[in-house]
Coordinates of C-alpha atoms in Angstrom, one line a residue:
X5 CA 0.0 0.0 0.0
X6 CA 1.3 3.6 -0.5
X7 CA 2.7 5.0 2.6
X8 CA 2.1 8.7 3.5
X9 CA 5.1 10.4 1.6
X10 CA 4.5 8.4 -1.5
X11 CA 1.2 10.2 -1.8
X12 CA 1.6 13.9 0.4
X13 CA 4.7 14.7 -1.6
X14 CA 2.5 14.3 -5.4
X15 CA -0.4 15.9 -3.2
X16 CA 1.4 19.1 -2.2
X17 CA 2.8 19.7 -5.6
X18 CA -0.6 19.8 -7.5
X19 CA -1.7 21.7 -5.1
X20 CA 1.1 24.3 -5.6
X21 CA 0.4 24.7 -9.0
X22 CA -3.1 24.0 -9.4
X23 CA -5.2 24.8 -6.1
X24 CA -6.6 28.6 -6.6
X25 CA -7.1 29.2 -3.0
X26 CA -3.4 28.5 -2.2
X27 CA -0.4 30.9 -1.7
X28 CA 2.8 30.0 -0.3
X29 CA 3.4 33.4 1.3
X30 CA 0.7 35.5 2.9
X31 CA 0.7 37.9 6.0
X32 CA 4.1 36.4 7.3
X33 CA 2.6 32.9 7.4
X34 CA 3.6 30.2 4.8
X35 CA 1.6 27.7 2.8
X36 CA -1.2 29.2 3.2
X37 CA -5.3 28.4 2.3
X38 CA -7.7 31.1 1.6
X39 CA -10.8 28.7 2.1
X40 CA -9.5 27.4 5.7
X41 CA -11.1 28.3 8.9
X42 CA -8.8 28.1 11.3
X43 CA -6.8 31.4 12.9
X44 CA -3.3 30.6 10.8
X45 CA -5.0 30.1 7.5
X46 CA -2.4 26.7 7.2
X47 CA -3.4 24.4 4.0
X48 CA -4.2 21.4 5.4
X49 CA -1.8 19.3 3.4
X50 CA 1.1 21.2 4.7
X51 CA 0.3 21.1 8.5
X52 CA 3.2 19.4 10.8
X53 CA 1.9 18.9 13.8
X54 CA 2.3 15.8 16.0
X55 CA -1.2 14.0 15.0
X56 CA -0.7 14.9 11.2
X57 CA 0.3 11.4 10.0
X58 CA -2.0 9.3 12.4
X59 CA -4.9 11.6 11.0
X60 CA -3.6 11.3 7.3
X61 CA -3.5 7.7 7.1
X62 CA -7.1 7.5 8.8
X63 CA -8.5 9.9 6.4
X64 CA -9.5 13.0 8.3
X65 CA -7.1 15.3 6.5
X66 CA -9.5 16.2 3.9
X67 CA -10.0 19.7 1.9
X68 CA -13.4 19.8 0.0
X69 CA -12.2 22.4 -2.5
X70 CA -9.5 20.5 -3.4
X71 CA -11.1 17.2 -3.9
X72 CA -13.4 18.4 -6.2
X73 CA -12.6 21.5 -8.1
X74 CA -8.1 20.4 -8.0
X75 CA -7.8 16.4 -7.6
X76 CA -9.9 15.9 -11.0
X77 CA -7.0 17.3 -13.2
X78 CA -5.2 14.7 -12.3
X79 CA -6.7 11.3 -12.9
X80 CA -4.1 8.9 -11.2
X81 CA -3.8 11.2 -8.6
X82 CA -7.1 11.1 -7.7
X83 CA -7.1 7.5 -7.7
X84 CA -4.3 7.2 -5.7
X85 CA -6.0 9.7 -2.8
X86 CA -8.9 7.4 -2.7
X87 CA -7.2 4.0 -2.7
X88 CA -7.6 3.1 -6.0
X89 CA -5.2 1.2 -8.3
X90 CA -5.0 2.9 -12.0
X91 CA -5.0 -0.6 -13.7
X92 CA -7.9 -2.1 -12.2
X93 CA -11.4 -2.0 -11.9
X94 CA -12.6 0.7 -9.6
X95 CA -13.2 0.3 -6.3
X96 CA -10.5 -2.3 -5.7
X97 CA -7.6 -1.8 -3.4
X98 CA -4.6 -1.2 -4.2
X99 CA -1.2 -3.1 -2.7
X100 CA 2.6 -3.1 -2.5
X101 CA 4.2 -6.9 -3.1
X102 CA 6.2 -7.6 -0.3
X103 CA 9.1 -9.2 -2.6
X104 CA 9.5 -7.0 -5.1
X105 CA 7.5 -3.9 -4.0
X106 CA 5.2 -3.1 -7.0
X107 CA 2.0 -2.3 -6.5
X108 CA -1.1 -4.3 -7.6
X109 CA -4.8 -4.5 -7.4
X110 CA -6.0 -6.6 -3.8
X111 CA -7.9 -9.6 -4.7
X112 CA -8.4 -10.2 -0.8
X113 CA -7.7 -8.2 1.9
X114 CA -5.2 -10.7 2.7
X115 CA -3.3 -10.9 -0.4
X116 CA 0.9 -9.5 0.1
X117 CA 2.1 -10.8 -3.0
X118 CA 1.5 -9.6 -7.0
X119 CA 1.0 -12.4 -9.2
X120 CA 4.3 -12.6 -11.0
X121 CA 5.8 -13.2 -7.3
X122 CA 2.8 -15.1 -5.8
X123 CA 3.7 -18.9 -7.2
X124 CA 7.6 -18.2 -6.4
X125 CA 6.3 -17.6 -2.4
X126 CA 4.2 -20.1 -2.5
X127 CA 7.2 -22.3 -3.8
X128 CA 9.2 -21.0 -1.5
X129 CA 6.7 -21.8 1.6
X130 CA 6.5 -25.1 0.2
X131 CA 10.3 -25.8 0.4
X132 CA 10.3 -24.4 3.7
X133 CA 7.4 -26.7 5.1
X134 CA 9.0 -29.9 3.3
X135 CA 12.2 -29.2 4.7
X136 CA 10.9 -29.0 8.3
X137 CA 9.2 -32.4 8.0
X138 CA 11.8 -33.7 6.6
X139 CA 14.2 -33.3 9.4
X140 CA 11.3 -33.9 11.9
X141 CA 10.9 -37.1 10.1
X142 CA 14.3 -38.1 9.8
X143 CA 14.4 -38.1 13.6
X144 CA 11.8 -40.3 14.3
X145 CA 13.2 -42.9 11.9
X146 CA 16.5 -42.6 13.2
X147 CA 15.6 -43.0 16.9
X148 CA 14.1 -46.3 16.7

């Protein structure tokens, strides 16, 4: 799965050059948001506080204006901010092969492997669980 810098760092740049209500320098305070509500008009993709990524990865870092009016011009962008893999069929989750680190579309929730490295783990498992009784039965044969 993409982690939080693989998708903040594409984030802030499209919102640097796309995002109308964005300026990086206003009234001594940087990176700021015309459209926020708060008393340091901060852009909410550019905050650094302490609770930042726990709140990014659960979703509560959200902009309205910017998911619908800036996110659109960029169609892979958008579906990586809403979990989406650009090869598959919507809706479907998106993960990162543990091997070789790729992503792919989620057939389960469980699935850690792409396809291309799937029957190489499950060889690999195989060997592994073989092996083991192998040696556990080698033991047992030898003992008696």
């Amino acid at each position: 799965m993409k982690t939080r810098k693989d998708i903040l760092r594409p984030i802030r740049k499209l919102v640097r050059s796309t995002c109308a209500s964005f300026s990086p320098d206003s009234n001594g305070h940087s990176n700021c948001c015309y459209l926020s509500s708060n008393t340091i008009p901060q852009c909410v993709f550019y905050r650094d506080d302490g609770q930042y990524p726990e709140q990014l990865k659960a979703g509560k870092v959200r902009c309205q204006y910017f998911e619908t009016h800036v996110l659109p011009v960029d169609p892979a962008m958008e579906l990586a901010y809403w979990g989406k893999h650009p090869d598959g069929e919507q809706g479907q989750a998106i993960g990162r092969c543990a091997n070789c680190g790729n992503s792919f579309t989620k057939r389960s929730n469980r699935q850690e492997f792409c396809l291309n490295c799937r029957e190489q783990q499950t060889r690999k498992v195989n060997r592994e669980r073989q092996r083991k009784k192998y040696w556990e039965d080698k033991d047992k044969f030898l003992t008696i």
